[in-house]
Short mmCIF file of C-alpha atoms in Angstrom, two decimals:
data_model
loop_
_atom_site.label_atom_id
_atom_site.label_comp_id
_atom_site.label_asym_id
_atom_site.label_seq_id
_atom_site.Cartn_x
_atom_site.Cartn_y
_atom_site.Cartn_z
CA MET A 1 118.50 129.09 87.17
CA ASN A 2 121.24 127.08 85.77
CA ILE A 3 120.02 123.68 85.41
CA GLU A 4 123.34 121.95 84.79
CA ALA A 5 124.61 123.22 88.35
CA LEU A 6 121.45 122.02 89.98
CA ALA A 7 121.89 118.74 88.46
CA GLY A 8 125.51 118.55 89.48
CA LEU A 9 124.01 118.47 93.08
CA ASP A 10 122.87 115.14 92.52
CA GLU A 11 126.17 113.74 90.90
CA GLU A 12 128.21 115.04 94.61
CA ARG A 13 129.32 111.81 96.50
CA VAL A 14 127.90 111.05 99.81
CA ASP A 15 130.98 110.54 102.67
CA HIS A 16 132.01 111.91 105.98
CA ARG A 17 131.28 115.48 105.23
CA PHE A 18 127.53 115.04 105.42
CA LYS A 19 126.28 114.37 109.22
CA GLY A 20 123.73 111.42 109.76
CA LEU A 21 123.41 110.11 106.75
CA PRO A 22 123.96 106.27 106.24
CA PRO A 23 127.56 105.05 106.60
CA ASP A 24 126.78 102.31 104.21
CA ALA A 25 125.80 105.25 101.56
CA ASP A 26 129.49 106.33 101.14
CA GLY A 27 130.31 106.39 97.58
CA LEU A 28 126.88 106.90 96.47
CA THR A 29 125.61 109.95 94.42
CA VAL A 30 123.37 111.90 96.28
CA GLY A 31 121.13 111.40 93.52
CA ALA A 32 121.56 107.63 93.40
CA LEU A 33 120.75 107.87 97.53
CA ALA A 34 117.73 109.96 97.04
CA ALA A 35 116.30 107.30 94.17
CA GLN A 36 116.61 104.35 97.23
CA ARG A 37 113.94 106.24 99.11
CA ARG A 38 115.24 105.02 102.39
CA ASN A 39 113.41 105.18 105.62
CA LEU A 40 114.86 107.60 108.11
CA PHE A 41 114.61 105.51 110.99
CA THR A 42 115.43 102.06 109.78
CA GLY A 43 117.43 102.55 106.63
CA GLY A 44 120.79 103.48 108.29
CA PHE A 45 120.79 107.06 108.99
CA THR A 46 122.82 107.86 112.37
CA THR A 47 121.91 110.49 115.29
CA PRO A 48 121.68 113.58 115.37
CA VAL A 49 120.30 113.85 112.12
CA LEU A 50 118.20 116.95 110.96
CA THR A 51 115.50 116.90 108.54
CA LEU A 52 113.04 118.92 106.72
CA SER A 53 109.17 117.37 106.25
CA ALA A 54 108.40 117.65 102.72
CA GLU A 55 104.95 117.81 103.05
CA ARG A 56 105.04 121.22 105.55
CA LEU A 57 107.67 122.58 103.20
CA ALA A 58 105.36 122.72 100.48
CA HIS A 59 102.62 124.29 102.47
CA ASN A 60 104.63 126.77 103.16
CA LEU A 61 106.02 127.93 99.83
CA GLU A 62 102.55 127.48 98.51
CA LEU A 63 101.04 129.91 101.38
CA MET A 64 103.59 132.64 101.10
CA GLU A 65 103.11 132.94 97.07
CA THR A 66 99.30 133.02 97.51
CA TYR A 67 99.87 135.59 99.87
CA THR A 68 102.17 137.96 98.02
CA VAL A 69 100.08 137.40 95.19
CA ARG A 70 97.13 138.72 96.88
CA HIS A 71 98.71 141.36 98.39
CA GLY A 72 100.43 142.89 95.15
CA LEU A 73 103.73 142.40 96.18
CA ALA A 74 106.85 141.35 94.65
CA PHE A 75 108.82 138.60 96.68
CA ALA A 76 112.55 138.17 96.95
CA PRO A 77 112.75 135.77 99.94
CA HIS A 78 115.77 136.00 102.25
CA GLY A 79 117.96 132.95 101.06
CA LYS A 80 120.55 133.58 103.48
CA THR A 81 118.16 131.61 105.81
CA SER A 82 118.82 128.46 103.72
CA MET A 83 121.83 129.06 101.15
CA ALA A 84 120.16 126.26 99.50
CA PRO A 85 119.46 126.16 95.54
CA ARG A 86 117.10 123.92 95.68
CA LEU A 87 115.17 126.19 97.59
CA PHE A 88 115.99 129.34 95.40
CA ARG A 89 114.54 127.41 92.34
CA ARG A 90 111.30 126.22 94.52
CA GLN A 91 110.90 129.91 95.16
CA LEU A 92 111.44 131.48 91.96
CA ASP A 93 109.29 128.68 90.22
CA ARG A 94 106.60 129.77 92.30
CA GLY A 95 106.95 133.43 91.24
CA ALA A 96 109.53 135.11 93.43
CA TRP A 97 111.15 137.95 91.81
CA GLY A 98 114.50 136.98 92.89
CA ILE A 99 116.51 136.09 95.73
CA THR A 100 117.63 138.52 99.02
CA LEU A 101 121.35 138.22 100.16
CA ALA A 102 123.43 139.58 102.80
CA LEU A 103 126.82 139.16 101.82
CA PRO A 104 129.15 139.12 98.61
CA HIS A 105 129.89 135.39 98.78
CA GLN A 106 126.25 134.25 98.98
CA VAL A 107 125.83 136.22 95.78
CA ARG A 108 128.70 134.13 94.36
CA VAL A 109 126.49 131.12 95.43
CA ALA A 110 123.62 132.33 93.88
CA ARG A 111 125.39 132.96 90.44
CA GLU A 112 126.93 129.92 90.09
CA PHE A 113 123.29 128.18 90.50
CA GLY A 114 121.98 130.99 87.79
CA VAL A 115 120.04 133.51 89.74
CA ARG A 116 119.54 136.48 87.89
CA ARG A 117 118.16 138.95 90.09
CA ILE A 118 119.85 139.41 93.54
CA PHE A 119 118.84 142.12 96.06
CA LEU A 120 121.73 142.74 98.60
CA ALA A 121 120.38 143.75 101.89
CA ASN A 122 123.74 145.38 102.95
CA GLU A 123 126.18 147.88 101.82
CA VAL A 124 128.94 146.39 100.42
CA VAL A 125 132.52 148.40 100.52
CA ASP A 126 135.31 145.68 99.67
CA PRO A 127 136.72 146.05 96.47
CA ALA A 128 137.46 142.79 95.53
CA ALA A 129 133.73 142.05 95.70
CA LEU A 130 132.52 145.20 94.00
CA ARG A 131 134.86 144.35 90.67
CA TRP A 132 133.23 141.05 90.79
CA PHE A 133 130.03 142.29 90.78
CA ALA A 134 130.99 144.65 87.95
CA ALA A 135 132.47 141.79 86.07
CA GLU A 136 128.93 139.52 86.69
CA LEU A 137 126.92 142.52 85.42
CA ALA A 138 129.01 143.46 82.25
CA ALA A 139 129.02 139.61 81.57
CA ASP A 140 125.44 138.79 81.63
CA PRO A 141 122.86 141.68 80.54
CA SER A 142 120.01 139.73 81.98
CA PHE A 143 121.63 139.78 85.63
CA ARG A 144 120.55 142.55 87.80
CA LEU A 145 121.81 143.39 91.25
CA VAL A 146 120.50 146.00 93.69
CA CYS A 147 122.37 146.65 96.47
CA TYR A 148 122.16 148.95 99.90
CA VAL A 149 123.96 152.33 100.40
CA ASP A 150 123.69 153.74 103.89
CA SER A 151 126.37 156.70 104.10
CA VAL A 152 128.35 159.24 102.08
CA ARG A 153 131.49 157.35 102.98
CA GLY A 154 130.00 154.09 101.21
CA VAL A 155 129.19 155.78 98.01
CA GLU A 156 132.67 156.93 97.67
CA LEU A 157 134.06 153.82 98.15
CA MET A 158 131.61 152.03 96.04
CA ASP A 159 132.21 154.72 93.23
CA ALA A 160 136.11 154.44 93.81
CA ALA A 161 136.26 150.22 93.23
CA LEU A 162 133.92 150.45 90.28
CA ARG A 163 135.49 152.91 88.14
CA GLY A 164 135.52 151.21 84.81
CA ALA A 165 132.44 149.33 84.90
CA ALA A 166 130.32 148.59 82.05
CA ARG A 167 127.34 149.01 83.84
CA PRO A 168 126.37 151.07 87.00
CA LEU A 169 125.35 149.33 90.18
CA ASP A 170 121.48 149.53 91.18
CA VAL A 171 121.43 150.95 94.74
CA VAL A 172 118.76 151.59 97.31
CA VAL A 173 119.20 154.23 100.34
CA GLU A 174 118.54 151.97 103.69
CA LEU A 175 116.55 154.11 106.13
CA ALA A 176 117.65 152.97 109.66
CA ALA A 177 114.31 151.69 111.95
CA GLY A 178 114.94 154.27 114.47
CA PRO A 179 117.60 155.31 117.00
CA GLY A 180 119.91 152.23 118.31
CA ALA A 181 118.83 150.62 115.29
CA ARG A 182 121.26 148.39 113.30
CA THR A 183 122.38 149.58 109.88
CA GLY A 184 120.45 152.41 107.62
CA VAL A 185 120.69 156.22 107.47
CA ARG A 186 119.32 157.69 110.75
CA THR A 187 117.71 160.83 109.29
CA GLU A 188 115.81 161.90 105.91
CA ALA A 189 118.12 164.67 105.54
CA GLU A 190 120.98 162.51 105.77
CA CYS A 191 119.31 160.30 103.30
CA ALA A 192 119.00 162.89 101.04
CA ALA A 193 122.82 163.69 101.56
CA VAL A 194 123.38 159.85 100.79
CA ALA A 195 121.51 160.21 97.80
CA ASP A 196 123.26 163.28 96.48
CA ALA A 197 126.83 161.32 96.91
CA VAL A 198 124.92 158.45 94.55
CA ALA A 199 123.63 161.08 91.83
CA ALA A 200 127.34 162.19 91.41
CA ALA A 201 128.50 158.54 91.13
CA PRO A 202 128.74 157.88 87.47
CA THR A 203 128.90 153.88 88.54
CA LEU A 204 125.74 154.12 90.44
CA ARG A 205 122.10 154.31 89.89
CA LEU A 206 119.29 155.22 92.20
CA VAL A 207 116.44 152.99 92.12
CA GLY A 208 114.79 153.22 95.30
CA VAL A 209 114.57 152.92 99.44
CA ALA A 210 114.64 149.88 101.70
CA GLY A 211 114.87 149.36 104.97
CA TYR A 212 114.22 146.49 107.84
CA GLU A 213 111.23 147.01 110.28
CA GLY A 214 112.51 143.76 112.51
CA GLU A 215 114.93 146.56 113.92
CA VAL A 216 112.22 148.73 115.13
CA PRO A 217 112.99 149.55 118.51
CA GLU A 218 110.32 148.35 120.93
CA ALA A 219 108.43 146.94 117.91
CA ASP A 220 104.58 146.88 117.70
CA PRO A 221 101.98 147.44 115.00
CA GLU A 222 101.75 151.25 115.23
CA ARG A 223 105.74 151.67 115.86
CA VAL A 224 106.41 149.45 112.69
CA ARG A 225 103.77 150.69 110.81
CA ALA A 226 105.34 154.34 111.43
CA TYR A 227 108.66 153.42 110.41
CA LEU A 228 106.84 151.80 107.17
CA ARG A 229 105.35 155.18 106.07
CA ARG A 230 108.66 156.85 106.88
CA LEU A 231 110.02 154.60 104.32
CA LEU A 232 106.91 155.65 101.92
CA SER A 233 107.47 159.23 102.22
CA LEU A 234 111.19 159.03 101.52
CA ALA A 235 110.54 157.38 98.11
CA ALA A 236 107.74 159.66 97.60
CA GLY A 237 109.88 162.73 98.14
CA PHE A 238 112.89 161.63 96.28
CA ASP A 239 110.80 160.87 93.75
CA GLY A 240 108.88 164.17 93.46
CA ALA A 241 112.95 165.54 93.30
CA GLY A 242 113.61 163.85 90.50
CA ARG A 243 116.29 161.65 92.10
CA PHE A 244 115.14 158.51 90.11
CA ARG A 245 115.75 159.88 87.13
CA GLY A 246 117.44 157.31 84.87
CA ALA A 247 115.62 154.45 86.23
CA GLU A 248 113.23 152.24 85.01
CA GLU A 249 111.13 151.29 88.17
CA ILE A 250 111.39 152.35 91.91
CA VAL A 251 112.12 149.86 94.25
CA VAL A 252 110.42 150.23 97.84
CA SER A 253 111.72 147.19 99.88
CA ALA A 254 110.87 146.02 103.69
CA GLY A 255 109.80 142.49 105.15
CA GLY A 256 111.62 140.22 107.94
CA SER A 257 109.79 137.39 108.92
CA ALA A 258 107.76 139.29 111.99
CA TRP A 259 106.00 141.82 110.59
CA PHE A 260 104.84 141.26 106.88
CA ASP A 261 101.37 141.55 107.44
CA ALA A 262 102.52 145.60 108.76
CA VAL A 263 104.30 145.77 105.54
CA ALA A 264 101.61 144.24 103.23
CA ASP A 265 99.46 147.01 104.63
CA VAL A 266 101.46 150.10 104.56
CA PHE A 267 102.88 148.93 101.02
CA ALA A 268 99.00 148.86 99.78
CA GLU A 269 99.19 153.02 100.64
CA ILE A 270 102.01 153.82 98.18
CA PRO A 271 100.83 156.58 96.04
CA GLU A 272 101.26 156.87 92.49
CA LEU A 273 104.72 157.90 91.62
CA SER A 274 106.65 158.81 88.31
CA LEU A 275 107.61 155.30 87.39
CA PRO A 276 106.16 151.56 88.22
CA VAL A 277 106.81 150.85 91.77
CA LEU A 278 108.40 147.52 93.04
CA LYS A 279 106.80 146.49 96.33
CA LEU A 280 109.33 144.32 97.21
CA LEU A 281 108.87 141.76 100.41
CA ARG A 282 111.93 139.97 101.69
CA SER A 283 110.55 137.19 104.36
CA GLY A 284 112.82 134.42 104.27
CA ALA A 285 112.39 131.95 107.47
CA TYR A 286 108.71 130.90 106.25
CA VAL A 287 110.37 128.32 104.12
CA SER A 288 111.01 126.00 106.90
CA HIS A 289 109.21 128.07 109.58
CA ASP A 290 110.36 127.27 113.56
CA ASP A 291 108.98 125.88 116.70
CA GLY A 292 110.55 129.22 118.59
CA ARG A 293 110.66 132.74 117.58
CA TYR A 294 109.07 132.71 114.38
CA ARG A 295 106.02 130.70 115.60
CA GLU A 296 105.36 133.09 118.06
CA VAL A 297 105.37 136.02 116.20
CA THR A 298 104.32 135.04 112.84
CA PRO A 299 101.95 137.35 111.06
CA PHE A 300 99.41 135.08 110.61
CA ASN A 301 98.97 135.08 114.25
CA ARG A 302 97.76 138.22 114.29
CA VAL A 303 95.53 137.77 110.82
CA PRO A 304 94.56 134.34 111.14
CA GLY A 305 92.50 134.08 107.87
CA GLU A 306 95.79 134.52 105.76
CA GLY A 307 96.46 130.59 106.62
CA THR A 308 99.11 129.27 109.13
CA LEU A 309 102.93 128.49 108.36
CA GLU A 310 103.82 124.83 109.63
CA PRO A 311 107.10 124.39 111.40
CA ALA A 312 109.33 122.20 108.96
CA PHE A 313 112.20 121.28 111.01
CA ARG A 314 112.92 118.18 113.26
CA LEU A 315 116.26 117.28 114.86
CA TRP A 316 116.41 113.47 115.64
CA ALA A 317 118.48 112.92 118.74
CA GLN A 318 119.51 109.64 120.58
CA VAL A 319 119.27 109.22 124.44
CA VAL A 320 122.72 108.06 125.29
CA SER A 321 122.57 108.45 129.16
CA ARG A 322 119.75 108.35 132.04
CA PRO A 323 122.03 108.95 135.15
CA SER A 324 119.08 109.50 137.27
CA ALA A 325 114.90 109.53 137.03
CA GLU A 326 115.29 113.29 136.89
CA GLN A 327 117.71 113.49 133.85
CA ALA A 328 118.64 112.31 130.63
CA PHE A 329 121.04 113.38 127.85
CA ALA A 330 120.71 113.18 124.18
CA ASN A 331 123.37 113.24 121.50
CA ALA A 332 122.91 116.11 119.59
CA GLY A 333 124.55 119.68 120.95
CA LYS A 334 125.21 123.17 119.88
CA ARG A 335 126.69 122.05 116.48
CA ASP A 336 123.76 120.44 115.63
CA ALA A 337 120.74 122.71 117.08
CA ALA A 338 120.01 126.26 116.86
CA TYR A 339 120.22 128.20 120.02
CA ASP A 340 121.07 131.90 119.47
CA LEU A 341 117.44 132.50 120.39
CA ASP A 342 115.55 129.72 122.12
CA LEU A 343 116.60 126.33 123.20
CA PRO A 344 115.05 123.19 121.12
CA VAL A 345 111.78 121.62 122.25
CA ALA A 346 111.44 118.04 122.99
CA GLN A 347 107.97 117.15 121.06
CA VAL A 348 108.53 113.17 120.26
CA VAL A 349 109.78 109.89 121.57
CA ARG A 350 110.28 107.12 119.24
CA ARG A 351 110.65 103.37 120.55
CA ASP A 352 110.36 100.20 118.20
CA GLY A 353 108.81 102.15 115.49
CA VAL A 354 106.13 103.64 117.54
CA GLU A 355 106.29 107.66 118.26
CA ARG A 356 104.42 109.31 121.06
CA PRO A 357 104.49 112.93 122.61
CA ALA A 358 107.71 113.65 124.90
CA THR A 359 105.33 114.05 127.64
CA GLY A 360 107.53 115.36 131.02
CA VAL A 361 110.42 115.87 128.84
CA THR A 362 112.03 119.58 128.96
CA ILE A 363 115.16 120.77 127.34
CA THR A 364 117.22 122.83 129.91
CA GLY A 365 120.44 123.20 128.00
CA LEU A 366 122.81 122.28 125.44
CA SER A 367 126.79 121.25 125.64
CA ASP A 368 128.87 121.08 122.42
CA GLN A 369 127.25 117.35 121.33
CA HIS A 370 124.74 116.92 124.33
CA THR A 371 120.92 117.85 124.95
CA TRP A 372 120.43 118.47 128.66
CA LEU A 373 116.65 116.70 129.38
CA SER A 374 114.75 117.29 132.90
CA THR A 375 112.54 114.03 132.66
CA ALA A 376 109.48 114.51 135.04
CA PRO A 377 107.89 111.57 136.74
CA GLU A 378 105.83 110.97 133.81
CA ALA A 379 108.52 110.56 131.18
CA ASP A 380 108.71 107.58 129.87
CA LEU A 381 112.64 107.77 128.40
CA ARG A 382 115.03 104.75 128.05
CA VAL A 383 118.57 104.84 126.33
CA GLY A 384 118.45 104.47 122.77
CA ASP A 385 114.96 106.45 122.41
CA TRP A 386 114.97 108.72 119.50
CA ILE A 387 113.78 111.90 120.34
CA GLY A 388 112.58 114.38 117.99
CA LEU A 389 113.62 118.21 118.40
CA GLY A 390 111.83 121.07 117.37
CA LEU A 391 113.97 124.26 116.36
CA SER A 392 114.15 128.16 117.03
CA HIS A 393 115.51 130.20 114.42
CA PRO A 394 115.89 128.84 111.08
CA CYS A 395 118.84 131.09 109.75
CA THR A 396 121.10 129.15 112.16
CA SER A 397 119.56 125.55 111.66
CA PHE A 398 120.24 125.33 107.93
CA ASP A 399 124.07 126.81 108.60
CA LYS A 400 124.84 123.70 110.52
CA TRP A 401 123.97 120.82 108.26
CA PRO A 402 125.37 120.65 104.87
CA LEU A 403 122.97 118.06 103.26
CA ILE A 404 119.32 117.91 105.04
CA PRO A 405 117.20 115.17 103.96
CA VAL A 406 113.94 115.81 103.12
CA THR A 407 111.36 113.26 104.56
CA GLU A 408 107.73 112.42 103.77
CA ALA A 409 105.14 111.73 106.75
CA ASP A 410 106.13 107.95 106.94
CA GLY A 411 109.70 108.77 107.16
CA THR A 412 110.58 108.01 103.49
CA VAL A 413 113.74 110.26 102.41
CA ALA A 414 112.42 111.85 99.16
CA GLU A 415 115.36 113.98 98.40
CA TYR A 416 118.43 116.31 100.13
CA VAL A 417 118.52 119.86 100.22
CA ARG A 418 122.30 120.99 100.00
CA THR A 419 123.37 123.98 101.75
CA PHE A 420 125.98 126.45 101.23
CA PHE A 421 127.35 128.68 104.18
#
């Protein structure tokens, strides 16, 4: 990665743009503030403030590195989950093949920080974006970009925009996860038509197949594995028909954060093909994990011998109203907490430096700037208490916080993660 660009993140000035940071830190660089190693609870931070656990973050990174090596998978974690260059680097340093992204502006962020391999899990038909891709590929021979295609029309638009490009754009045909699924080609016959269109486009090169098993309708282990075997069969059929002529390897890619155990199992069945196979896993939510959806469906729950991911996020808010014995309100809301899948969960209460479980406290709703708390008789909650919330769905947690403190177990803030959404 671009070390100078990463170092430049430490030179950014702390100011009003960054929620939760100490007001008396205004004007300091991020690096200087990190060097002070302030304590989250006594160092002037204001609520609400989102934090990442340093220990849990390191644990999750190490666990997935070990997992992918054990199963012989290349790894391109989905960077849209965090859009944090420092986390990109930590994943690449742990052996990740590259970074998966979803949109052209995300590719621009990754390239600004020197990411050399990008898997773009989306079809791009915007001419301006495609011309920018072509310029990046021409300027940097070490840069590799692999992009989805899922329609003949899309291939035609891509080819028209890329005419005159110095290098062809590598593409993979996306196989849809089933009727009513999200994007992707619905049938194998249509996949062949898209592959034929790629072969006729001098600006594109077919290098593999891909899909997203998280969109399998009524997903269960059998249905997910059946879909993934369709993906393998498509790759083998394309290879037998000579469709990967000119490629250096065959890319077969899948893997969200809910079914990567099935991906590992089925990808182990890939037959010998005419070229080396890059078995590319794309799970990204593992970095922070969560206290909601992914905690419930993590593959490690199904295969506990593989290890356990740990939720790394905690959103700290403060109780600002206690209108009755049955109700309280904290000062975090929809602009601070992910809520698109599940509501946050009250985990701990902190008062006078002492932390205890949030017994009897239940979150029932979010307003723009408030968390609605239902309090049972055993709930000991006062105005001024800090309350730590567990969050669901990391994708929409990172995008609400442009600068996130990374805290050690005692509350010391060791570093800051800058996000770009």
